[in-house]
Every structure is written in structure tokens, then in C-alpha cells.
CSV table of C-alpha atoms in Angstrom, one decimal:
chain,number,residue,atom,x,y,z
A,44,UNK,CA,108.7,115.7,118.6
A,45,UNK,CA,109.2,116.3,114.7
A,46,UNK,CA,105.9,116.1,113.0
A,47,UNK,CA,107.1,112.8,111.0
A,48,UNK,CA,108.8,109.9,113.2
A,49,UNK,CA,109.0,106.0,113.0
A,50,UNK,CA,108.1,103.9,115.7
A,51,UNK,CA,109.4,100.0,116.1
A,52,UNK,CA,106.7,97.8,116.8
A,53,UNK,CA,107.4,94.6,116.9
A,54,UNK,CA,110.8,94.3,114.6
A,55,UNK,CA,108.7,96.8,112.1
A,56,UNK,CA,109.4,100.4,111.5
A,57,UNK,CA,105.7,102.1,111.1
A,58,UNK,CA,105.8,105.1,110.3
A,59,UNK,CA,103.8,108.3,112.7
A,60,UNK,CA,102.8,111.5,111.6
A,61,UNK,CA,101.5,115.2,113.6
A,62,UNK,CA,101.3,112.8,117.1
A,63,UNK,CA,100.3,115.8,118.7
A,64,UNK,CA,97.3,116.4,116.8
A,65,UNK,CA,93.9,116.9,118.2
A,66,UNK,CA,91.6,114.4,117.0
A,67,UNK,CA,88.8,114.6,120.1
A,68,UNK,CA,88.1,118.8,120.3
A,69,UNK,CA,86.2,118.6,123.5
A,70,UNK,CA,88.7,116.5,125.2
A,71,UNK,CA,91.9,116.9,123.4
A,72,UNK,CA,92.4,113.4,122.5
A,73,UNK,CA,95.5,113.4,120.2
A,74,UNK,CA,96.6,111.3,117.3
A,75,UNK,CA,99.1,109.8,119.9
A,76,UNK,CA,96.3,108.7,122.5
A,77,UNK,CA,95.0,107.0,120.1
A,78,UNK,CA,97.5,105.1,119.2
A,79,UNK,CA,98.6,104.9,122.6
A,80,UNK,CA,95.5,103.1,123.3
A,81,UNK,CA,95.5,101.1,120.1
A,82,UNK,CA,99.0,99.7,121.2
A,83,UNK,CA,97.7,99.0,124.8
A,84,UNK,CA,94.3,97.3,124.1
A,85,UNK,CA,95.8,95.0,121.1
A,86,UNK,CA,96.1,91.6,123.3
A,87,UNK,CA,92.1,91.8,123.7
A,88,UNK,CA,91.5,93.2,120.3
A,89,UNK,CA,93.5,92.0,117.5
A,90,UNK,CA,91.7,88.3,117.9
A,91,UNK,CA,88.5,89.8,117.0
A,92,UNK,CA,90.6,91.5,113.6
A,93,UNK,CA,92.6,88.4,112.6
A,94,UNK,CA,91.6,87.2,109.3
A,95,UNK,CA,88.5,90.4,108.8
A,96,UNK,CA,88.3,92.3,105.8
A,97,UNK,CA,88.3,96.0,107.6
A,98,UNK,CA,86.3,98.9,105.9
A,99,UNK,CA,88.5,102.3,107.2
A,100,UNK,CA,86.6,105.0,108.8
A,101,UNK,CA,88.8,107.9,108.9
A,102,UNK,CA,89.0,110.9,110.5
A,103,UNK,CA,92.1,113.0,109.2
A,104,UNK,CA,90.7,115.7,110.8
A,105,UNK,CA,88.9,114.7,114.0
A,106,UNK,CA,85.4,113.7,114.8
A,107,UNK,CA,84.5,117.6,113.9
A,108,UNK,CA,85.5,117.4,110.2
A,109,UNK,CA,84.7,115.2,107.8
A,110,UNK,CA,85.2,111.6,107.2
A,111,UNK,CA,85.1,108.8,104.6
A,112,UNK,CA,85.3,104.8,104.1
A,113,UNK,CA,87.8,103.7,102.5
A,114,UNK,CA,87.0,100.0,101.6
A,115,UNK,CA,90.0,99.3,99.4
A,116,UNK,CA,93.4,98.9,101.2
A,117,UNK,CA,95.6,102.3,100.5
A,118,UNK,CA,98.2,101.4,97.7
A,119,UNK,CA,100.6,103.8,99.8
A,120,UNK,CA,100.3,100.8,102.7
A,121,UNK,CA,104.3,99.3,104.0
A,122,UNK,CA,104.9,96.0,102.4
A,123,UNK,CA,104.2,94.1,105.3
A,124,UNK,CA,100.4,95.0,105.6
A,125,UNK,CA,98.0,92.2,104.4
A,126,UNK,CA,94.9,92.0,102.4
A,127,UNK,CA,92.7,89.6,101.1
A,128,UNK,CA,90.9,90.1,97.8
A,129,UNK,CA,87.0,89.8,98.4
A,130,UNK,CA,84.6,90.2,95.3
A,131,UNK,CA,81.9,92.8,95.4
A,132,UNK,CA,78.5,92.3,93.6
A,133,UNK,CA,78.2,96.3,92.9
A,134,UNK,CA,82.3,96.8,91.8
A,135,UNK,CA,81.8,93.6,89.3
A,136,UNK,CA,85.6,93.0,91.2
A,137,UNK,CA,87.5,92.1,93.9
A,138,UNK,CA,88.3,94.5,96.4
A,139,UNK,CA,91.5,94.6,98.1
A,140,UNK,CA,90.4,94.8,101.8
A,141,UNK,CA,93.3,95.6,104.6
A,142,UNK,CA,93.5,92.7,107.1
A,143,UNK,CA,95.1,93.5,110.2
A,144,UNK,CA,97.3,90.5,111.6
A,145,UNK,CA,99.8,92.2,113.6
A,146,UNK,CA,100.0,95.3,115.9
A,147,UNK,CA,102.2,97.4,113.5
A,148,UNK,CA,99.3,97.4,110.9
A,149,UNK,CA,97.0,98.4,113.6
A,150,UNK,CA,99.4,101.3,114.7
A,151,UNK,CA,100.1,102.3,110.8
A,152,UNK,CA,95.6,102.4,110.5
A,153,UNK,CA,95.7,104.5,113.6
A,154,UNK,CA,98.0,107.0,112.3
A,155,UNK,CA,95.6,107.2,109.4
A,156,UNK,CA,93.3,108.0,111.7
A,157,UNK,CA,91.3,105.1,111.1
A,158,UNK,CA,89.3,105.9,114.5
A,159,UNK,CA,86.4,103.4,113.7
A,160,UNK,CA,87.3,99.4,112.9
A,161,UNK,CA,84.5,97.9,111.7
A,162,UNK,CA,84.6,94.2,110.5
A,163,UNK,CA,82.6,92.1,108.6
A,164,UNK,CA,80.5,88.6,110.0
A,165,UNK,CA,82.6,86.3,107.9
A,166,UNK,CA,85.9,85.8,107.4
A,167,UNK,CA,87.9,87.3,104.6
A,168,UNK,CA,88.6,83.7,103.0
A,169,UNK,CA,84.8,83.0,103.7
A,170,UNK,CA,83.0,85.6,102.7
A,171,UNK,CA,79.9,84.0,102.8
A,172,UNK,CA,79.9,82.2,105.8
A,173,UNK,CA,79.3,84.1,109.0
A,174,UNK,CA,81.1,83.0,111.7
A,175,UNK,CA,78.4,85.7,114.0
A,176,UNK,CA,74.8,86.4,114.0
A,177,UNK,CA,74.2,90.1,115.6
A,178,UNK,CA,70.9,92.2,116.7
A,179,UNK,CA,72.0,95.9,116.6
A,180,UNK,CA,69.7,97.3,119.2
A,181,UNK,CA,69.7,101.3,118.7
A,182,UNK,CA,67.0,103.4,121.0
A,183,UNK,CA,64.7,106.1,119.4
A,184,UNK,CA,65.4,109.2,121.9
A,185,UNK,CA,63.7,109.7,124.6
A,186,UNK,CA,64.7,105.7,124.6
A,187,UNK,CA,68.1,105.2,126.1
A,188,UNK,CA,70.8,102.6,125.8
A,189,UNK,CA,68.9,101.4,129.1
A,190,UNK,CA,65.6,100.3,127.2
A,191,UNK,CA,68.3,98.5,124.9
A,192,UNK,CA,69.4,96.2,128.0
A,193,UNK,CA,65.2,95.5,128.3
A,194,UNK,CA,65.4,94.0,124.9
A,195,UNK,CA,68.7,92.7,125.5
A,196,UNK,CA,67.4,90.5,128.7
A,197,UNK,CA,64.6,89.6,126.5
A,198,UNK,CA,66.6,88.2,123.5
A,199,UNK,CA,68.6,86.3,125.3
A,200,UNK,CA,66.3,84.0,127.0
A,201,UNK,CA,64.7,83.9,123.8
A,202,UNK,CA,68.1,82.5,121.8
A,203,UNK,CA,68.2,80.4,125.5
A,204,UNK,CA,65.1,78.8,124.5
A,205,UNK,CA,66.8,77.6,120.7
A,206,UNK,CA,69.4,76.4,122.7
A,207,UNK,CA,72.1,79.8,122.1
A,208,UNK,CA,74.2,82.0,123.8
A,209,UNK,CA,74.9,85.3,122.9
A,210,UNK,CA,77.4,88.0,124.2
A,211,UNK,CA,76.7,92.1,125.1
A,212,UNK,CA,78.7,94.9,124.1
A,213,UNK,CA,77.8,98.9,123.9
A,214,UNK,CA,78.5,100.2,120.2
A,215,UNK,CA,80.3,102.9,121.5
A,216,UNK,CA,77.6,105.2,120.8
A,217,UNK,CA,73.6,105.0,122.2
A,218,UNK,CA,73.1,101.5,121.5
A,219,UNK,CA,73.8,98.2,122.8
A,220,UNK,CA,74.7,94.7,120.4
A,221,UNK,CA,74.2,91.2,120.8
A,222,UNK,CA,76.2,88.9,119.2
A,223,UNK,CA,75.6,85.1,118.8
A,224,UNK,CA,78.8,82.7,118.1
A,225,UNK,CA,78.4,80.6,115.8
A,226,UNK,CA,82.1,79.2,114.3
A,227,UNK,CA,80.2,76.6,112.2
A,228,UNK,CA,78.8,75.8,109.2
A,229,UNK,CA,76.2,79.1,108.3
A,230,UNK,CA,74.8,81.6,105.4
A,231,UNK,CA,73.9,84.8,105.8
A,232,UNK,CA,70.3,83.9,104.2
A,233,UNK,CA,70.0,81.8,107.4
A,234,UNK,CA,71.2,84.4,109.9
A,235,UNK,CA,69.7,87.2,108.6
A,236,UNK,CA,66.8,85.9,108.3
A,237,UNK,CA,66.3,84.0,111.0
A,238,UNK,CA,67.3,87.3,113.0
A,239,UNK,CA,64.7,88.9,111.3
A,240,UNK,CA,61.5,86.5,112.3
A,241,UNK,CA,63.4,87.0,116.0
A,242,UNK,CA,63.3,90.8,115.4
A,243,UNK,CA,59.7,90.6,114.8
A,244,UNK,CA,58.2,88.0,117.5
A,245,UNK,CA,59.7,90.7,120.2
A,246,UNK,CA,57.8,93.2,118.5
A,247,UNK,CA,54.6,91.7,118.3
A,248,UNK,CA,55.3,90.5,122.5
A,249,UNK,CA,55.9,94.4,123.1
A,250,UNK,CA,55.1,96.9,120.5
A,251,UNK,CA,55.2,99.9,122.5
A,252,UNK,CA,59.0,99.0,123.4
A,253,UNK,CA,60.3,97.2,120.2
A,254,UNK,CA,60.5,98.4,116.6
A,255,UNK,CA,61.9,96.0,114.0
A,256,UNK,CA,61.0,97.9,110.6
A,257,UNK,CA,63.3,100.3,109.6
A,258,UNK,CA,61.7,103.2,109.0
A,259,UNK,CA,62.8,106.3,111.2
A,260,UNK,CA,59.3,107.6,112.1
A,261,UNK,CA,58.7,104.9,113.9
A,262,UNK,CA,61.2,104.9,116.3
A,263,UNK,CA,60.5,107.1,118.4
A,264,UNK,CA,60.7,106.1,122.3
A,265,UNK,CA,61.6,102.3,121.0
A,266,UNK,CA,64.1,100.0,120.6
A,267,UNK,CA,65.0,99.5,116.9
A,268,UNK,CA,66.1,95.5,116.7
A,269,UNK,CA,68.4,96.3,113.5
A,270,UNK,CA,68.5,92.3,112.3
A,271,UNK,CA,69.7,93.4,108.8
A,272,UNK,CA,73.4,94.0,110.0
A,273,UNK,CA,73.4,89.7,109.0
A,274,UNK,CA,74.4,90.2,105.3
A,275,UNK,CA,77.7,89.7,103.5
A,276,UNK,CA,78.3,92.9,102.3
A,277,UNK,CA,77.9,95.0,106.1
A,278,UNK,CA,80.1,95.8,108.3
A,279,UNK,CA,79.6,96.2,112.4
A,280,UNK,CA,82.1,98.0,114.5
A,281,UNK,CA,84.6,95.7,116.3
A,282,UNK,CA,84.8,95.8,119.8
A,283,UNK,CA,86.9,97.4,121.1
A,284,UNK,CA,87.0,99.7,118.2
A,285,UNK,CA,86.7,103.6,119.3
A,286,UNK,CA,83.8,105.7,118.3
A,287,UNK,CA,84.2,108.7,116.6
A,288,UNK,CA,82.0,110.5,119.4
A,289,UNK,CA,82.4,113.8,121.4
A,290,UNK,CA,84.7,111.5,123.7
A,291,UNK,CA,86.9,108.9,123.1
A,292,UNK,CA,84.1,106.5,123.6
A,293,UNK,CA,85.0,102.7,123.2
A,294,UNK,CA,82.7,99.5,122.4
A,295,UNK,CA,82.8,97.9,125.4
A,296,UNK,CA,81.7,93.9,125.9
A,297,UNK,CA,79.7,93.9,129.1
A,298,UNK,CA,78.5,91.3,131.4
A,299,UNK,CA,75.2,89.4,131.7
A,300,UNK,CA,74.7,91.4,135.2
A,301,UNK,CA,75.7,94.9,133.8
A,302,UNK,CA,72.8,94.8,131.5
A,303,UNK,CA,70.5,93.8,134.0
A,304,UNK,CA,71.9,96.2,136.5
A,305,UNK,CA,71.3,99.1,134.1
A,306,UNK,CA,67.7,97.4,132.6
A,307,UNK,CA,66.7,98.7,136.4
A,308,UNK,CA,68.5,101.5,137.1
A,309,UNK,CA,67.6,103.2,133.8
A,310,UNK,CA,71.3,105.1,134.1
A,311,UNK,CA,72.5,104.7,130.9
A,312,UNK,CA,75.8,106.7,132.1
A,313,UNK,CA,76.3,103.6,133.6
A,314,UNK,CA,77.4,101.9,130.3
A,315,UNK,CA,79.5,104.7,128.8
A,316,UNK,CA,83.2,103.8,128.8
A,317,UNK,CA,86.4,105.6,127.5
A,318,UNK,CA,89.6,104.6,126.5
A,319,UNK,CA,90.7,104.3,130.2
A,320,UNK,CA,88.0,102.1,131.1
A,321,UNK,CA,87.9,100.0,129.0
A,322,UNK,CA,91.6,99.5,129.6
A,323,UNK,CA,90.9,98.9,133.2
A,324,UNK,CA,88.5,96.6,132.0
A,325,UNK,CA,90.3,94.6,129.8
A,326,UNK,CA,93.0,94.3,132.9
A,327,UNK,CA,90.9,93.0,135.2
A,328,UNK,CA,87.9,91.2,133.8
A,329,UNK,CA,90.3,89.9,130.4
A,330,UNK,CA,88.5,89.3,127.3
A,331,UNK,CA,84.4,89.4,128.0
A,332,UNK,CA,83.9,89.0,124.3
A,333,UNK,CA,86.8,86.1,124.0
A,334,UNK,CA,83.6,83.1,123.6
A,335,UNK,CA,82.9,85.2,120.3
A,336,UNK,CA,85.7,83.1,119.0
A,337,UNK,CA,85.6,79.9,119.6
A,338,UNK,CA,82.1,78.8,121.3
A,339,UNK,CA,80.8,76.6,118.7
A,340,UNK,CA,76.5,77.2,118.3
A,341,UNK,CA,74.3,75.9,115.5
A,342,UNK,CA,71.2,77.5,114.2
A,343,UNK,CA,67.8,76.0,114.5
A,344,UNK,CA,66.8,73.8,111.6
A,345,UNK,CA,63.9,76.5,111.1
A,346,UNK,CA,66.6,79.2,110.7
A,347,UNK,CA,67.4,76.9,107.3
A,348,UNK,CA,64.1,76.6,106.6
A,349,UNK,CA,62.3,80.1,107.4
A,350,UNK,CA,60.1,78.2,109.8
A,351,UNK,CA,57.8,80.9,112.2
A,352,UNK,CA,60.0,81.1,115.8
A,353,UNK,CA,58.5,78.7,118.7
């Protein structure tokens, strides 16, 4: 194939570029598997885009070279590629974030090599409101992605007891993430720091397992319970999203009974999934992380009020 082509997605001609080129060294993932994949994981993926400013990760060299964020939309973008303005603090402006509402704008981001998608809490018309509360678990090595389903299993009977259910996925890399629907009326102050006071009450229960400062040197063997992803101006990667990772590794939404299956196993191979499982996945379990979406949760009143967790 030339090293320029257009491909028709959907009525739209998107334009491709060096298909053939190696993105993933140690397994020779091209720019064409990715957007192979891209194109075949869409139905479960581009519900969880829909309406989310996207910060661009990209990799026009592969996960070897370098990389940047790109936050505003590239002016070089076809006609029919969204954005939604959303005003930045630190710019003093509004930035012109892509949106993607249709496959041929996720095919033209993956022939940017926009590997990593990573969305924001809140909707791009609602900043300020998160529609999600998240707890970023990340493991201090010798820790494993394992010791992040403990904490897991111990968070969610804790949001049980508050009266809220919250949803598993692997980041794609070590860690493990737990997001909490919420699809009503929130702020980020609320979230963030109610996620906080959560963060800490597990580290005061287990100290040599949890970690909720963010210091570095203290994370050794634990479980970092990263609450400060709940703010309007972070970004988490989507699921689904590839991870820019020796291999084409994919964050994955798991079930309740995974976690618990690898809190005892302590085989965190276990819950490592590439682009082909997670494919599989999506085939034959459908959206795990669909609830994300709709289920409607409230916060505790003390969540408003920065009243100590019960």
C-alpha cells in the first residue's frame, strides 16, 4: 500500500498515513493494528468518548520515541471533527478540545497516533460537573496489580456501605481503577474530596497495605489510593483506550469476580489483556463498564459537607 491512502468510514473519507509502520517494537504492532483495533472496539468505546474533551497522547514514533499532549484540537483536523471550547484557569482561554462523536474521528486520532485516549470526569458542556468519581489504585513494586484488587474488594464494600456502586477496570499498565457513576448533580470539591477522606480511612484500617499521600518514598510495597484524579482540570485514560506499553496493552473493565479471583491468586498476569482480548471480551461479555453511563448514584450528604466517613 502507498504510504498515503483514504479510507471511507462511515460516508467520510479519513485520510491514513505509513499503515505499515511499527508503533509496538517488541511486538510489531503497526499503525494499521491500531486502527484496526480502534475500528473494531468502537461499539463498546465510543459511548464512553461522546461528548469528552480528549487530551491527545501521541506517539508518532512508537512507545520507544518520544511523545507529547496535545490538549488543543490540531487546526490541520477534516471539517467534520468536533470540539468544544472549555476554559482553562492557567491559559486565561478556552481551549479547543477534540471531541470524538463518530468513528471516522477516532480512526483520523489513531493515524495520529493518538495511542492513549484519556478523558476528562465531566462532560465538555459541563466542565464542572463530574458525571464519575474515580480511585486510581497504582502498586509500589514489589506490590502488584494483585494488592490493587485487595484494596479494590475493600473500597467497594466501603462505597456499599454509603449506599454506591462502583465498577473495575485495569489502566492498562500496573494498576487497577474504580470508578463510581454518578450522572447527577456533583462538583469536583465534593468528589474529590470526599474521595480523599475515603483514601485515608483505608489507610488508617491498613497502613502497611495502603498509601494515600503522594509522595513517592512512601510507596514502596503499597497501594497508592490516587483520590486526586477528582478535579476539573485531569484527565484519566478511557477504557478501552490502549496503553503505550511494551505491548499493545488495553484498559480492560473487569468483573466483580476477576478481582477477587486475582486478590487470592496473587497472579497479576491474570489481569493483563491485549488488543485481542479485549476484543474477545467485548464479544462475549458486551460492555462491563456500560453502568458507567447511565446508573444514576448520589453522594453522601457528608461528601457536601466534608463530614469524617462512618
Amino acid at each position: 500500500m502507498a504510504s498515503t491512502a483514504e479510507l471511507t468510514i462511515e460516508g467520510r473519507k479519513v485520510p491514513v498515513s505509513n499503515l505499515g509502520k511499527v508503533l509496538y517494537p517488541k511486538t510489531g504492532f503497526t499503525k494499521g493494528d491500531v486502527i484496526d483495533y480502534y475500528v473494531n472496539i468502537s461499539p463498546v468505546l465510543l459511548p464512553h468518548l461522546k461528548g469528552r474533551a480528549l487530551t491527545l497522547k501521541r506517539y508518532p514514533n512508537g512507545v520507544d520515541g518520544m511523545f507529547f499532549y496535545e490538549k488543543s484540537c490540531p487546526k490541520h483536523r477534516p471539517p467534520w471533527v468536533s470540539t468544544q471550547d472549555v476554559w482553562s484557569e492557567g491559559r486565561n482561554d478556552n481551549i479547543p478540545y477534540c471531541t470524538v462523536e463518530d468513528l471516522p474521528t477516532l480512526v483520523w486520532l489513531a493515524n495520529l497516533a493518538d495511542l492513549e485516549l484519556h478523558t476528562f470526569m465531566a462532560l465538555a458542556k459541563a466542565p464542572l460537573r463530574p458525571t464519575t468519581m474515580v480511585f486510581d489504585l497504582d502498586p509500589g513494586a514489589p506490590a502488584t496489580i494483585a494488592e490493587c484488587c485487595v484494596v479494590a474488594l475493600r473500597l467497594r464494600a466501603a462505597l456499599r456501605d454509603v449506599g454506591l456502586e462502583s465498577f473495575p477496570k485495569t489502566s492498562g499498565s500496573k494498576g487497577l481503577q474504580l470508578y463510581v457513576p454518578l450522572n447527577t448533580p456533583a462538583t469536583f470539591d465534593a468528589t474529590k474530596g470526599f474521595a480523599h477522606r475515603l483514601a485515608e480511612a483505608q489507610e488508617k484500617d491498613d497502613p502497611k497495605l495502603v498509601v494515600s499521600k503522594m509522595q513517592k518514598n512512601l510507596r514502596d510495597g503499597k497501594v497508592l489510593i490516587d483520590w486526586s484524579q477528582n478535579d476539573d482540570h485531569k484527565t484519566t485514560v478511557c477504557v478501552y483506550s490502549l496503553r503505550a506499553k511494551e505491548q499493545p496493552a488495553v484498559s480492560t473493565p473487569l468483573a466483580w469476580d476477576e478481582v477477587e479471583s486475582c486478590a487470592k491468586s496473587k497472579k497479576p498476569g491474570e489481569l493483563v489483556f491485549d488488543t485481542k482480548a479485549a476484543l474477545r471480551r467485548a464479544e462475549s461479555h458486551g460492555d462491563l463498564f456500560a453502568p458507567v453511563l447511565k446508573l444514576k448514584q448520589r453522594l453522601p450528604k457528608s461528601a457536601a459537607s466534608g463530614s469524617a466517613l462512618v
